[in-house]
Amino acid sequence: MNMVLHAEGGILSIRVKCELMDWEIEFTAKDNGPGLRSIDEAIADGLSSRGGLGIGLGTLNRFMDSLDLLPVPEGQSGTRIRCTRKLKKRERYAVSGPLDVGVASRPCPGFNLNGDSYVVRIIDNRLMVCVIDGLGHGQFAHKAASAAQKYVEDHVHLEIEALFKGVDRSCRATRGVVMALALIDWERNSISLAGVGNIEVRYRGSNPGFSYVFKRGFLGAGVGRVSISEHVWEANDLLIMHSDGISSKWSLEDDPTISLLSAKQMALALLRNYGRDNDDATILIVKKADGADTTKR
């Protein structure tokens, strides 16, 4: 549509490939129109030079796995855009596993819309969990957190760094978000952690535990390389992730009985005891499920 409106036509190429039942479709658009100054500016919703809605490239960015502005050969004008989307038919989405996941989340007191969100997905033998906090609170924080949540849910097959890059672009027309993500492979006994901004992560297990907040910044204003850390995950380990709507001044040793609760009950108890009254609050907990069989197969 952009080629018709802005460049009086162009060439749209479509390429489909399949390898071991993993499908990928690629679109490449070439025209000789006035060109784009920046792909990041173009995908921000609401920008239109012809009086339209200005959501075309933004929608394409949210749906596709990648969207790139290609260089135009010297001496030529126009726009070159390439976007791809993968469909992994071998992926099996499960609803259960040896891990118990519990989440408690609420909006800032006095507001109806929650500026926090989260994602919980199981793919084969891996659990992905994600905590997202839209900057501020109220409707604009909710819009940002919802945009990030939808992108993660629609692109769970992407590598972690590509996932953060996609969320960064999908939030360009919003206030932005901070986000932390964990990917647990219970068969390989591994956990990968990544994040941008002040989502706190606490890990307790047979190995020395740790607690930290990711590097400063937010998604939606351009993000550099995302740091990803790898750790060992044992059957009885415990992962806690929470937004800054939960006070950081607490310890599981304050009340040892909390660790005996289910993940959902733990999350509710910690939100009730340590949730701030001036912000949205979300806490997500992963622990061994009661009666889970963790024997290696």
C-alpha positions as MATLAB code, in Angstrom:
seq = 'MNMVLHAEGGILSIRVKCELMDWEIEFTAKDNGPGLRSIDEAIADGLSSRGGLGIGLGTLNRFMDSLDLLPVPEGQSGTRIRCTRKLKKRERYAVSGPLDVGVASRPCPGFNLNGDSYVVRIIDNRLMVCVIDGLGHGQFAHKAASAAQKYVEDHVHLEIEALFKGVDRSCRATRGVVMALALIDWERNSISLAGVGNIEVRYRGSNPGFSYVFKRGFLGAGVGRVSISEHVWEANDLLIMHSDGISSKWSLEDDPTISLLSAKQMALALLRNYGRDNDDATILIVKKADGADTTKR';
ca = [
       0.000    0.000    0.000;
       2.898    2.357    0.758;
       4.379    1.639   -2.664;
       1.084    2.541   -4.352;
       0.498    5.717   -2.339;
       4.033    7.094   -2.116;
       6.044    5.607   -4.971;
       3.544    4.890   -7.767;
       4.301    1.184   -7.512;
       7.286   -1.067   -7.008;
       8.348   -4.685   -6.778;
       7.215   -7.061   -4.013;
       9.108  -10.369   -3.841;
       7.979  -13.343   -1.752;
      10.242  -16.245   -0.830;
       9.193  -19.345    1.104;
      11.597  -21.991    2.359;
      11.189  -25.133    4.442;
      13.854  -27.075    6.314;
      12.925  -30.066    8.500;
       9.343  -28.754    8.737;
      10.498  -25.326    9.909;
       8.941  -22.801    7.518;
      10.068  -19.245    6.814;
       8.444  -16.633    4.615;
      10.319  -13.533    3.487;
       8.928  -10.384    1.833;
      11.159   -7.849    0.099;
       9.693   -4.546   -1.137;
      11.564   -2.231   -3.519;
      10.400    1.094   -4.940;
      11.773    4.333   -6.357;
       9.781    6.721   -4.180;
      10.970    9.477   -1.822;
      12.370    6.934    0.653;
      12.315    6.656    4.443;
      14.599    8.585    6.764;
      14.476    5.904    9.462;
      12.755    2.548    9.848;
      12.334    3.228   13.581;
      10.512    6.479   12.819;
       8.358    4.812   10.178;
       7.108    2.016   12.446;
       5.931    4.401   15.159;
       2.115    4.318   15.056;
       0.377    7.530   14.028;
       2.988    8.851   11.595;
       1.487    9.447    8.128;
       2.404   11.910    5.386;
      -0.828   11.206    3.451;
      -3.421   11.581    6.199;
      -3.864    7.850    6.866;
      -3.862    6.028   10.192;
      -0.097    5.630   10.096;
      -0.112    2.096   11.484;
       0.889    0.042    8.426;
       4.581   -0.548    9.052;
       3.991   -0.673   12.813;
       1.493   -3.495   12.362;
       3.873   -5.292   10.026;
       6.642   -4.969   12.621;
       4.461   -6.471   15.342;
       3.408   -9.408   13.168;
       6.760  -10.274   11.584;
       9.878  -11.594   13.317;
      12.192   -9.058   11.677;
      11.780   -5.840    9.710;
      14.856   -4.203    8.207;
      15.506   -1.176    6.017;
      17.998   -2.239    3.336;
      20.572    0.138    1.790;
      19.651    1.743   -1.525;
      22.311    1.407   -4.252;
      24.341    4.553   -4.887;
      22.726    6.847   -7.409;
      19.238    5.421   -6.835;
      16.297    6.596   -4.711;
      13.482    4.794   -3.003;
      12.960    2.318   -0.198;
      14.099   -1.279    0.262;
      12.421   -3.213    3.092;
      12.782   -6.875    4.005;
      10.759   -8.725    6.639;
      10.596  -12.382    7.690;
       8.410  -14.659    9.748;
       9.121  -18.217   10.874;
       6.681  -20.986   11.680;
       8.143  -23.908   13.576;
       5.743  -26.793   13.067;
       7.829  -29.020   15.310;
       7.204  -26.854   18.359;
       4.817  -28.458   20.807;
       3.064  -26.102   23.176;
       2.403  -27.842   26.470;
       0.250  -26.827   29.406;
       2.182  -28.542   32.173;
       5.652  -29.590   33.259;
       7.689  -30.314   36.398;
       7.589  -26.633   37.433;
       4.999  -24.702   39.397;
       4.460  -21.107   38.250;
       2.531  -18.534   40.234;
       1.832  -14.874   39.444;
       0.197  -12.077   41.408;
      -0.396   -8.715   39.748;
      -2.487   -5.633   40.437;
      -2.739   -2.044   39.153;
      -1.616    0.964   41.123;
      -4.234    1.710   43.809;
      -6.780    4.144   42.412;
      -6.309    3.009   38.788;
      -8.367    0.493   36.801;
      -5.710   -0.441   34.231;
      -2.588   -2.360   35.156;
       0.682   -0.960   33.806;
       2.414   -4.297   34.442;
       2.037   -7.514   32.457;
       3.636  -10.941   32.215;
       4.020  -13.974   29.966;
       4.142  -17.676   30.891;
       4.636  -20.219   28.089;
       5.841  -23.825   27.929;
       7.388  -25.016   24.663;
       8.534  -28.634   24.603;
      10.838  -28.994   27.633;
      11.334  -25.270   28.201;
       9.495  -22.736   30.328;
       9.537  -19.065   29.343;
       8.494  -16.501   31.938;
       8.594  -12.747   31.507;
       7.730   -9.745   33.710;
       7.016   -6.414   32.006;
       6.547   -2.974   33.590;
       5.251   -0.059   31.522;
       6.855    3.233   32.545;
       4.692    5.069   35.042;
       1.170    3.792   35.606;
      -2.346    4.239   34.244;
      -3.563    3.913   30.656;
      -0.277    4.832   28.954;
       1.751    2.362   31.000;
      -0.927   -0.246   30.259;
      -0.661    0.430   26.518;
       3.114   -0.020   26.584;
       3.029   -3.190   28.697;
       0.288   -4.699   26.531;
       2.272   -4.028   23.335;
       5.336   -5.750   24.801;
       3.299   -8.680   26.120;
       1.645   -9.284   22.746;
       4.956   -9.226   20.906;
       6.517  -11.766   23.280;
       3.481  -14.068   23.079;
       3.438  -13.914   19.271;
       7.191  -14.513   18.892;
       8.168  -16.995   21.607;
      10.185  -19.003   19.058;
      12.711  -16.186   18.572;
      16.153  -16.138   20.168;
      16.253  -14.006   23.324;
      18.188  -11.096   21.818;
      15.868  -10.935   18.783;
      12.872  -11.005   21.122;
      14.125   -7.959   23.038;
      14.864   -6.131   19.780;
      11.314   -6.812   18.576;
       9.777   -5.602   21.843;
      11.898   -2.457   21.630;
      10.491   -1.685   18.194;
       6.902   -2.618   19.058;
       6.981   -0.106   21.936;
       8.303    2.844   19.889;
       4.910    4.586   19.896;
       4.485    4.093   23.664;
       6.117    5.284   26.867;
       8.305    2.202   26.815;
       8.794   -0.712   29.201;
      11.355   -2.451   31.346;
      11.386   -6.229   31.025;
      13.054   -9.347   32.389;
      12.863  -12.815   30.855;
      13.881  -16.280   32.030;
      14.074  -19.415   29.899;
      14.312  -22.648   31.908;
      15.188  -25.957   30.268;
      14.448  -28.551   32.924;
      15.915  -31.446   30.965;
      19.247  -29.707   30.408;
      19.214  -28.208   33.922;
      19.798  -24.698   32.613;
      18.310  -21.249   32.995;
      18.958  -18.206   30.790;
      18.247  -14.746   32.186;
      18.027  -11.436   30.333;
      16.537   -8.052   31.026;
      16.559   -4.296   30.588;
      15.617   -1.973   33.433;
      14.632   -2.349   37.052;
      12.936   -5.746   37.170;
      14.464   -7.568   40.136;
      15.415  -11.251   39.911;
      16.104  -13.519   42.879;
      17.400  -17.038   42.430;
      17.778  -19.564   45.221;
      19.033  -23.102   44.733;
      21.556  -25.784   45.511;
      24.202  -23.516   43.994;
      24.878  -20.078   45.555;
      21.862  -17.862   44.957;
      21.889  -14.295   43.724;
      19.741  -11.207   43.483;
      20.167   -8.419   40.965;
      18.527   -5.772   38.808;
      19.380   -5.610   35.089;
      21.200   -2.747   33.366;
      19.555    0.646   33.248;
      17.407    1.645   30.301;
      14.060    0.759   28.788;
      12.642   -0.809   25.653;
      11.013    1.552   23.205;
      13.815    4.079   22.852;
      16.455    1.947   21.181;
      18.316   -0.832   22.951;
      21.813   -2.105   22.390;
      23.035   -5.633   22.866;
      21.121   -7.410   25.636;
      23.238   -9.210   28.207;
      22.206  -12.858   28.643;
      23.497  -14.905   31.580;
      23.448  -18.691   31.823;
      23.133  -20.632   35.078;
      22.518  -24.164   36.321;
      18.901  -24.986   37.217;
      18.341  -27.830   39.660;
      15.006  -29.503   40.414;
      14.478  -27.750   43.770;
      15.600  -24.264   42.725;
      13.441  -21.173   43.166;
      13.108  -18.146   40.862;
      11.416  -14.888   41.844;
      10.944  -11.962   39.444;
       9.115   -8.749   40.354;
       8.533   -5.194   39.182;
       9.522   -2.210   41.324;
       5.964   -2.074   42.615;
       7.216   -4.703   45.072;
       9.620   -3.418   47.709;
      13.122   -4.895   47.465;
      13.566   -4.771   51.238;
      12.503   -8.289   52.109;
      13.972  -11.762   52.423;
      12.538  -15.252   52.345;
      14.279  -15.802   55.680;
      11.911  -13.243   57.223;
       9.191  -15.911   57.154;
      10.505  -19.418   56.312;
       6.958  -20.793   56.044;
       6.339  -18.801   52.829;
       8.670  -21.095   50.892;
       6.431  -24.039   51.798;
       3.468  -22.551   49.938;
       2.602  -23.153   46.282;
       4.027  -20.692   43.773;
       0.667  -18.918   43.462;
       0.201  -18.679   47.236;
       3.767  -17.394   47.622;
       3.190  -14.703   44.998;
      -0.045  -13.567   46.631;
       1.548  -13.465   50.104;
       4.586  -11.470   48.945;
       2.420   -9.022   46.966;
       0.195   -8.515   49.999;
       3.143   -8.005   52.378;
       5.512   -5.954   50.218;
       3.472   -4.324   47.434;
       3.903   -0.540   47.246;
       0.785    1.639   47.370;
       1.998    4.071   44.680;
       2.701    1.797   41.705;
       1.537   -1.212   39.714;
       2.937   -4.420   41.187;
       3.681   -7.853   39.717;
       5.567  -10.814   41.153;
       6.215  -14.128   39.385;
       7.547  -17.278   41.074;
       8.851  -20.558   39.629;
       9.549  -23.585   41.803;
       9.316  -27.366   41.657;
       5.748  -28.608   41.236;
       4.425  -30.853   43.989;
       4.853  -34.490   42.970;
       6.855  -33.577   39.836;
       8.977  -36.364   38.386;
      12.408  -34.852   37.734;
      14.102  -38.144   36.884;
      16.250  -37.912   33.773;
      14.846  -39.762   30.780;
];
